[in-house]
Amino acid sequence: MAGTITLADVKTDEKSWWCPGCGDFGVLAALQKAVVDLAIAPSELVMVAGIGCSGKIGNYINSYNIHVVHGRTLPTAMGVKLANRSLKVLAVGGDGDGFAIGMGHFIHACRRNVDVTYITMDNHIYGLTKGQNSPTSDRGAKVKTAPEGSIEAPVRPLQMALAAGATWVGQGFSSNQAELVELLKGAIGHRGFSFLNVISPCVTYNKVNTYAWYKQVLTRLAEDGAYRSDDRQLAMARAMETDELLTGLLFEDRAAPSYEDQLAGFEPQPLSAQSLAMSPAQWQELLAELA
Amino acid sequence: MGDVAWKIGGDQGEGIDSTGDVMATVANRLGYHIYGYKSFSSRIKGGHTHYQVRIADHPVRAATARTDVLVALTQETIDKNVQAVGPGGAVVADQAFSPALPEGSQLALVTIPMAQIARQIGNPLTRNMVAVGASAALLHLPMAAFSAYVSEKFARKGDETVAQNLEALGQGYTAALAQMPEGLSVRLPAVEPAGRLLLTGNQAVALGAVRAGCRIMAAYPITPATDIMEELVTLLPRFGGVVCQMEDEIAAITLVVGAGYAGVRAMTATSGPGFSLMQEGMGLAAAAEVPAVIVDCQRAGPSTGMPTKNEQSDVMAAIFGGHGGAARVVLAPGTVEQAYHDIGLAFNLAEGYHLPVIVASDLSLAEWTQTVEALPYDGIAVERGPVVSAAELASLVTGFDRYRLTESGVSARSLPGQARGQYLATGVEHLPSGKVSEDPANRRLEMDKRERKLATLAREYRGTEYMGNERPDVLVITFGSTVGAVDEAIGLSQGVGQVARLQVRRLWPFPAEEVLAAAQGAGAVLFVEQNAQGQLAQLAEMSGLHHARTRHLRRYDGTLFLPEEIQGAIVSALDLAAKGVS
Ligand SMILES: Cc1ncc(C[n+]2csc(CCOP(=O)(O)OP(=O)(O)O)c2C)c(N)n1
Ligand code: SF4
Ligand SMILES: [Mg+2]
């Protein structure tokens, strides 16, 4: 199939439900481009989408798409991958989906290292429920559920992922398409759990973390010739120093074995393609062990 | 008498479990039928615990109120249990705590210096083996069978341990023989070894799952479901599969949904607290029409409510739990053989009808051992349900309609990886294509489609099991592990009146017609269930059962139903039936 995938192949005829100008458009466009560049056939791609404005992204990509319950993309993605390890499995969702209701799964997915790619579309706000505080909302952010400004310290997703043992950690910006496409390709190509947080401004409910603001404060790792992405400590330090206002590949460990690679008796052939037949002799053998 | 109840009691953490297991396993190997019941609390050390092993020459599926031989390792054991030991029985106790029977007791007390013997042997851990040896003598069971098993059991620990345990067994046996109480009337008829297995419901579920082709199991530990995971963790990798210990039950169920969506048989197992957490995930499976198998080993209470006590109180949660409108199937096995059968059926129904199937087990079924007639290879057939063919997909002009409206409600699915089979699986209401839609007419059509699957399934499978003559004086209606005690109670009631039993094997879709038909000719109806609300009775009532002479027997104090108690309720229901007025 390689080389035969075009942009038309990865689009659906579904009309977008997003507000004009929403950052999620940029994430969708970059993802479609990455899938084309990687020549992933639509039937080999599984999108596991969360609940939120962001989670609708799956509806616009021609692929197998399972739109799950709020916050649970990662365990479902793990189930899909274990069932059929030849598929490309992407979990996608918002900052609320991933770092509030789904935080437990996020941390455990990082440390398990199942070969799935997790893309978060981080707008520092709850978009779909119309503007409440998100775990990544800045301290002091005035939102519907914190009219006097948020008093909670924000979650730092990149540091969380690094601390939890993620083997590929990066951050992109939805308006920086060229860099985002490359990051997506890197994340999808990584063997193991890859986490790409994408800054994706909400133009309707977040009047602080806007495109203009991000363009001022973001720095690009790629512009720092001295930065090496194979050092977890360095990555952690850089994330802390910059308050995570950076884009690029922060960390990658190419040698770490994936979860599937470490499972005893787990074959390269997808489970979904294996026969379930058991012979009467095998059955008797099992029972005999219990006698 | 062909039916002996042996019981050992002591402090938790003192090896009561493994001692009971030795008795149960050896007697089972000898060819007797066993029912092994443990009473324990949610702590690792301390607290009183006991283990009853019923040994009979016929199938037994319940505990009994009676004790024939009581082995006491503490005075508390005697104090708590001696009243159940009848005339002709005996108490065997460790001399170490200077055991005393209640004043005026006529019972035989066999005092053996168990701890002392163990110390002399040089291994204090062999104390309980002295008790086993003594029990073998009192029950007239052949020592050779115990020696053989003990040699096998301790082989891994080395020759010295084996020798010490054999010595303990032998000394216990000799000591008890020397003090054989005259009035002891406990005697089991000789039987022939029959090669039957001794299993718990959880083991049967694990074995059945492997037989049925389950390849992925995801769970979070919880009593009394954890054994299923622990059994499968060694079994599944032998067949290429995997057990995933997840961070919580929400992760477990949503992983199962992912695996089911991608075409692999997957399951989870939990108990009430975890089952509550799984409700939304089950709803997703229902709405997106993804196969999922969930075993709920019911127990009492939330969190650490009464985690080690039996209850059958998740009936309504299993059927109606979570958000509205999520079509699911709920099966309710009552015996180890049925647990094996039902887990196989669960996978076939889940994949045949594309929905979540709950196997509502309960703590007694999950954890207590039973002698099993057979787990037949043919008892489970693997039927994978409708999947669209590659040819059909290739010939499609437009996209694949995953949720096509059909008469049966079932529509073929595609599996990720199948070319041109892409679709959106979602909990959001969708068109036949999977595309999101809030159109009211479509909502009705798709909701009706999903509900129709249940009607189709109810037509194709029976949901009850009936035992007894038609038009009985009393019909006992029950479900789950309680059926064992009910059947025994009916046996005890022989000659008093005509009593039949209806076991509800499928709680949802509720087999209303079968229940109504069975109850119609009955003089009275008696519901026996282990929850405070009478959830089964309520279900039956909702489904149209209004018998003029209805009685209820409910237990929700954490203790087991005993046949003797149910027999009493049957007798009073017979009285009610005899009154004749309707
Ligand atoms: C269990 C559950 N709780 C709450 C909701 C309501 N809800 C839907 S989306 C959402 C938050 C979405 O925020 P985020 O994940 O940041 O996505 P965004 O809309 O910003 O892309 C919430 C709370 C839900 N669908 N399910
Ligand atoms: S509300 Fe915000 S996140 Fe949602 S679609 Fe509109 S702009 Fe995007
Ligand atoms: Mg958000």
Tab-separated table of N, CA and C in Angstrom, chain A residues 158-260:
chain	number	residue	atom	x	y	z
A	158	LEU	N	4.101	17.400	30.229
A	158	LEU	CA	5.376	16.864	29.737
A	158	LEU	C	6.195	16.300	30.898
A	159	GLN	N	6.201	17.040	32.008
A	159	GLN	CA	6.958	16.552	33.174
A	159	GLN	C	6.316	15.300	33.760
A	160	MET	N	4.991	15.279	33.746
A	160	MET	CA	4.305	14.086	34.253
A	160	MET	C	4.728	12.876	33.424
A	161	ALA	N	4.705	13.059	32.114
A	161	ALA	CA	5.033	11.941	31.223
A	161	ALA	C	6.472	11.484	31.429
A	162	LEU	N	7.360	12.445	31.551
A	162	LEU	CA	8.776	12.098	31.752
A	162	LEU	C	8.959	11.351	33.072
A	163	ALA	N	8.309	11.881	34.112
A	163	ALA	CA	8.458	11.247	35.421
A	163	ALA	C	7.853	9.855	35.428
A	164	ALA	N	6.811	9.670	34.644
A	164	ALA	CA	6.128	8.373	34.640
A	164	ALA	C	6.826	7.357	33.734
A	165	GLY	N	7.858	7.781	33.047
A	165	GLY	CA	8.634	6.814	32.271
A	165	GLY	C	8.288	6.726	30.797
A	166	ALA	N	7.580	7.724	30.277
A	166	ALA	CA	7.233	7.689	28.854
A	166	ALA	C	8.515	7.626	28.021
A	167	THR	N	8.456	6.899	26.911
A	167	THR	CA	9.669	6.714	26.111
A	167	THR	C	9.733	7.642	24.897
A	168	TRP	N	8.716	8.442	24.708
A	168	TRP	CA	8.745	9.466	23.636
A	168	TRP	C	7.848	10.602	24.094
A	169	VAL	N	8.399	11.784	24.260
A	169	VAL	CA	7.630	12.921	24.764
A	169	VAL	C	7.931	14.153	23.906
A	170	GLY	N	6.885	14.767	23.391
A	170	GLY	CA	7.086	15.963	22.597
A	170	GLY	C	5.907	16.903	22.714
A	171	GLN	N	6.097	18.108	22.191
A	171	GLN	CA	4.996	19.063	22.187
A	171	GLN	C	4.999	19.825	20.878
A	172	GLY	N	3.800	20.021	20.329
A	172	GLY	CA	3.675	20.773	19.088
A	172	GLY	C	2.703	21.927	19.269
A	173	PHE	N	2.583	22.712	18.223
A	173	PHE	CA	1.679	23.857	18.248
A	173	PHE	C	0.857	23.784	16.977
A	174	SER	N	-0.434	23.891	17.136
A	174	SER	CA	-1.295	23.636	15.985
A	174	SER	C	-1.043	24.606	14.836
A	175	SER	N	-0.537	25.813	15.107
A	175	SER	CA	-0.273	26.717	13.983
A	175	SER	C	1.065	26.482	13.329
A	176	ASN	N	1.912	25.714	13.976
A	176	ASN	CA	3.203	25.438	13.355
A	176	ASN	C	3.134	24.086	12.650
A	177	GLN	N	2.510	24.092	11.473
A	177	GLN	CA	2.178	22.861	10.766
A	177	GLN	C	3.394	22.004	10.426
A	178	ALA	N	4.414	22.636	9.878
A	178	ALA	CA	5.551	21.853	9.398
A	178	ALA	C	6.170	21.069	10.550
A	179	GLU	N	6.378	21.755	11.663
A	179	GLU	CA	6.971	21.080	12.818
A	179	GLU	C	6.027	20.019	13.374
A	180	LEU	N	4.727	20.342	13.413
A	180	LEU	CA	3.746	19.411	13.969
A	180	LEU	C	3.679	18.126	13.157
A	181	VAL	N	3.726	18.260	11.839
A	181	VAL	CA	3.678	17.052	10.992
A	181	VAL	C	4.881	16.156	11.306
A	182	GLU	N	6.039	16.771	11.421
A	182	GLU	CA	7.242	15.969	11.713
A	182	GLU	C	7.154	15.322	13.082
A	183	LEU	N	6.641	16.068	14.046
A	183	LEU	CA	6.495	15.500	15.393
A	183	LEU	C	5.521	14.324	15.376
A	184	LEU	N	4.425	14.501	14.659
A	184	LEU	CA	3.431	13.417	14.584
A	184	LEU	C	4.045	12.178	13.940
A	185	LYS	N	4.816	12.380	12.910
A	185	LYS	CA	5.440	11.239	12.233
A	185	LYS	C	6.416	10.537	13.167
A	186	GLY	N	7.149	11.358	13.930
A	186	GLY	CA	8.089	10.772	14.888
A	186	GLY	C	7.363	9.979	15.959
A	187	ALA	N	6.288	10.555	16.452
A	187	ALA	CA	5.541	9.898	17.525
A	187	ALA	C	4.943	8.583	17.026
A	188	ILE	N	4.330	8.638	15.855
A	188	ILE	CA	3.681	7.430	15.314
A	188	ILE	C	4.729	6.367	14.988
A	189	GLY	N	5.875	6.821	14.550
A	189	GLY	CA	6.927	5.867	14.186
A	189	GLY	C	7.608	5.238	15.393
A	190	HIS	N	7.489	5.874	16.551
A	190	HIS	CA	8.173	5.361	17.747
A	190	HIS	C	7.590	4.008	18.155
A	191	ARG	N	8.480	3.094	18.524
A	191	ARG	CA	8.018	1.780	18.972
A	191	ARG	C	7.889	1.817	20.496
A	192	GLY	N	6.664	1.932	20.955
A	192	GLY	CA	6.413	2.111	22.374
A	192	GLY	C	5.422	3.253	22.539
A	193	PHE	N	5.233	3.688	23.767
A	193	PHE	CA	4.255	4.738	24.023
A	193	PHE	C	4.849	6.098	23.682
A	194	SER	N	4.172	6.826	22.801
A	194	SER	CA	4.642	8.169	22.478
A	194	SER	C	3.563	9.168	22.867
A	195	PHE	N	3.991	10.249	23.467
A	195	PHE	CA	3.054	11.261	23.952
A	195	PHE	C	3.373	12.605	23.313
A	196	LEU	N	2.415	13.093	22.563
A	196	LEU	CA	2.590	14.402	21.931
A	196	LEU	C	1.473	15.332	22.394
A	197	ASN	N	1.860	16.310	23.182
A	197	ASN	CA	0.882	17.314	23.603
A	197	ASN	C	0.879	18.413	22.543
A	198	VAL	N	-0.302	18.719	22.035
A	198	VAL	CA	-0.364	19.753	21.000
A	198	VAL	C	-1.129	20.960	21.538
A	199	ILE	N	-0.471	22.080	21.523
A	199	ILE	CA	-1.131	23.309	21.934
A	199	ILE	C	-2.105	23.690	20.836
A	200	SER	N	-3.387	23.756	21.217
A	200	SER	CA	-4.448	23.904	20.228
A	200	SER	C	-5.473	24.909	20.750
A	201	PRO	N	-5.239	26.185	20.510
A	201	PRO	CA	-6.045	27.215	21.167
A	201	PRO	C	-7.549	27.102	20.912
A	202	CYS	N	-8.289	27.383	21.966
A	202	CYS	CA	-9.749	27.486	21.882
A	202	CYS	C	-10.074	28.960	21.717
A	203	VAL	N	-10.582	29.304	20.554
A	203	VAL	CA	-10.804	30.720	20.267
A	203	VAL	C	-12.086	31.244	20.908
A	204	THR	N	-12.916	30.332	21.377
A	204	THR	CA	-14.206	30.752	21.911
A	204	THR	C	-14.174	30.979	23.409
A	205	TYR	N	-13.505	30.111	24.152
A	205	TYR	CA	-13.570	30.202	25.615
A	205	TYR	C	-12.252	30.577	26.286
A	206	ASN	N	-11.164	30.560	25.555
A	206	ASN	CA	-9.900	30.924	26.192
A	206	ASN	C	-9.330	32.180	25.552
A	207	LYS	N	-9.509	33.289	26.255
A	207	LYS	CA	-9.072	34.569	25.696
A	207	LYS	C	-7.667	34.933	26.169
A	208	VAL	N	-7.060	34.058	26.936
A	208	VAL	CA	-5.715	34.346	27.453
A	208	VAL	C	-4.650	33.600	26.656
A	209	ASN	N	-4.824	32.278	26.583
A	209	ASN	CA	-3.824	31.476	25.877
A	209	ASN	C	-4.185	31.447	24.385
A	210	THR	N	-3.951	32.571	23.749
A	210	THR	CA	-4.356	32.739	22.347
A	210	THR	C	-3.182	32.432	21.412
A	211	TYR	N	-3.480	32.384	20.121
A	211	TYR	CA	-2.403	32.173	19.134
A	211	TYR	C	-1.308	33.219	19.316
A	212	ALA	N	-1.760	34.470	19.436
A	212	ALA	CA	-0.792	35.571	19.514
A	212	ALA	C	0.103	35.408	20.747
A	213	TRP	N	-0.533	35.027	21.845
A	213	TRP	CA	0.220	34.855	23.091
A	213	TRP	C	1.254	33.732	22.944
A	214	TYR	N	0.794	32.610	22.409
A	214	TYR	CA	1.714	31.472	22.247
A	214	TYR	C	2.889	31.848	21.341
A	215	LYS	N	2.587	32.599	20.268
A	215	LYS	CA	3.654	32.937	19.320
A	215	LYS	C	4.744	33.739	20.009
A	216	GLN	N	4.353	34.469	21.016
A	216	GLN	CA	5.349	35.247	21.767
A	216	GLN	C	6.162	34.400	22.735
A	217	VAL	N	5.493	33.479	23.397
A	217	VAL	CA	6.168	32.807	24.516
A	217	VAL	C	6.818	31.471	24.170
A	218	LEU	N	6.389	30.832	23.077
A	218	LEU	CA	6.928	29.497	22.775
A	218	LEU	C	8.353	29.568	22.249
A	219	THR	N	9.175	28.625	22.687
A	219	THR	CA	10.496	28.493	22.076
A	219	THR	C	10.559	27.131	21.390
A	220	ARG	N	11.455	27.038	20.386
A	220	ARG	CA	11.547	25.773	19.650
A	220	ARG	C	12.845	25.053	20.022
A	221	LEU	N	12.683	23.820	20.439
A	221	LEU	CA	13.857	23.026	20.797
A	221	LEU	C	14.802	22.878	19.615
A	222	ALA	N	14.210	22.770	18.423
A	222	ALA	CA	15.018	22.546	17.226
A	222	ALA	C	16.006	23.688	16.995
A	223	GLU	N	15.672	24.830	17.550
A	223	GLU	CA	16.567	25.976	17.344
A	223	GLU	C	17.756	25.972	18.306
A	224	ASP	N	17.690	25.080	19.258
A	224	ASP	CA	18.807	24.951	20.198
A	224	ASP	C	19.673	23.778	19.749
A	225	GLY	N	20.701	24.082	19.007
A	225	GLY	CA	21.546	23.046	18.422
A	225	GLY	C	22.181	22.133	19.452
A	226	ALA	N	22.289	22.613	20.681
A	226	ALA	CA	22.975	21.836	21.711
A	226	ALA	C	22.036	20.832	22.400
A	227	TYR	N	20.724	20.980	22.168
A	227	TYR	CA	19.792	20.119	22.908
A	227	TYR	C	19.802	18.683	22.384
A	228	ARG	N	19.935	17.747	23.297
A	228	ARG	CA	19.886	16.316	22.945
A	228	ARG	C	18.638	15.704	23.551
A	229	SER	N	17.911	14.965	22.738
A	229	SER	CA	16.617	14.459	23.204
A	229	SER	C	16.706	13.037	23.777
A	230	ASP	N	17.933	12.589	24.058
A	230	ASP	CA	18.027	11.221	24.573
A	230	ASP	C	18.339	11.180	26.070
A	231	ASP	N	18.142	12.312	26.739
A	231	ASP	CA	18.508	12.386	28.145
A	231	ASP	C	17.295	12.834	28.966
A	232	ARG	N	16.767	11.909	29.750
A	232	ARG	CA	15.528	12.179	30.480
A	232	ARG	C	15.699	13.335	31.479
A	233	GLN	N	16.855	13.375	32.126
A	233	GLN	CA	17.085	14.434	33.113
A	233	GLN	C	17.146	15.805	32.470
A	234	LEU	N	17.829	15.836	31.343
A	234	LEU	CA	17.956	17.080	30.599
A	234	LEU	C	16.565	17.546	30.144
A	235	ALA	N	15.799	16.589	29.695
A	235	ALA	CA	14.450	16.891	29.216
A	235	ALA	C	13.610	17.460	30.345
A	236	MET	N	13.739	16.848	31.490
A	236	MET	CA	12.982	17.298	32.652
A	236	MET	C	13.395	18.724	33.012
A	237	ALA	N	14.688	18.947	33.016
A	237	ALA	CA	15.181	20.281	33.370
A	237	ALA	C	14.669	21.315	32.378
A	238	ARG	N	14.729	20.976	31.104
A	238	ARG	CA	14.302	21.939	30.093
A	238	ARG	C	12.805	22.234	30.227
A	239	ALA	N	12.033	21.204	30.485
A	239	ALA	CA	10.584	21.397	30.635
A	239	ALA	C	10.297	22.302	31.820
A	240	MET	N	11.048	22.114	32.892
A	240	MET	CA	10.835	22.948	34.081
A	240	MET	C	11.262	24.389	33.838
A	241	GLU	N	12.435	24.547	33.244
A	241	GLU	CA	12.958	25.900	33.000
A	241	GLU	C	12.017	26.728	32.134
A	242	THR	N	11.419	26.080	31.169
A	242	THR	CA	10.598	26.819	30.197
A	242	THR	C	9.132	26.831	30.594
A	243	ASP	N	8.805	26.227	31.721
A	243	ASP	CA	7.405	26.092	32.104
A	243	ASP	C	6.613	25.402	30.986
A	244	GLU	N	7.305	24.570	30.269
A	244	GLU	CA	6.733	23.788	29.167
A	244	GLU	C	6.253	24.658	28.009
A	245	LEU	N	6.733	25.866	27.935
A	245	LEU	CA	6.371	26.716	26.799
A	245	LEU	C	7.398	26.478	25.688
A	246	LEU	N	7.408	25.293	25.174
A	246	LEU	CA	8.374	24.934	24.140
A	246	LEU	C	7.693	23.990	23.156
A	247	THR	N	8.275	23.861	21.999
A	247	THR	CA	7.805	22.842	21.062
A	247	THR	C	9.000	22.042	20.588
A	248	GLY	N	8.702	20.807	20.174
A	248	GLY	CA	9.759	19.946	19.655
A	248	GLY	C	9.780	18.605	20.360
A	249	LEU	N	10.760	17.798	19.980
A	249	LEU	CA	10.918	16.477	20.588
A	249	LEU	C	11.748	16.636	21.852
A	250	LEU	N	11.135	16.426	22.975
A	250	LEU	CA	11.782	16.662	24.256
A	250	LEU	C	12.609	15.444	24.679
A	251	PHE	N	12.049	14.282	24.473
A	251	PHE	CA	12.754	13.076	24.923
A	251	PHE	C	12.335	11.859	24.106
A	252	GLU	N	13.322	11.001	23.863
A	252	GLU	CA	12.979	9.733	23.228
A	252	GLU	C	13.986	8.674	23.658
A	253	ASP	N	13.463	7.495	23.931
A	253	ASP	CA	14.302	6.355	24.293
A	253	ASP	C	13.984	5.255	23.288
A	254	ARG	N	14.896	5.072	22.357
A	254	ARG	CA	14.614	4.132	21.269
A	254	ARG	C	14.861	2.683	21.659
A	255	ALA	N	15.554	2.508	22.761
A	255	ALA	CA	15.953	1.139	23.106
A	255	ALA	C	14.940	0.428	23.990
A	256	ALA	N	14.091	1.203	24.652
A	256	ALA	CA	13.185	0.573	25.625
A	256	ALA	C	12.254	-0.425	24.939
A	257	PRO	N	12.126	-1.612	25.489
A	257	PRO	CA	11.208	-2.583	24.879
A	257	PRO	C	9.765	-2.171	25.151
A	258	SER	N	8.899	-2.433	24.194
A	258	SER	CA	7.483	-2.113	24.405
A	258	SER	C	6.868	-3.164	25.316
A	259	TYR	N	5.701	-2.853	25.823
A	259	TYR	CA	4.933	-3.779	26.677
A	259	TYR	C	4.739	-5.114	25.948
A	260	GLU	N	4.293	-5.029	24.707
A	260	GLU	CA	4.005	-6.252	23.947
A	260	GLU	C	5.263	-7.091	23.767
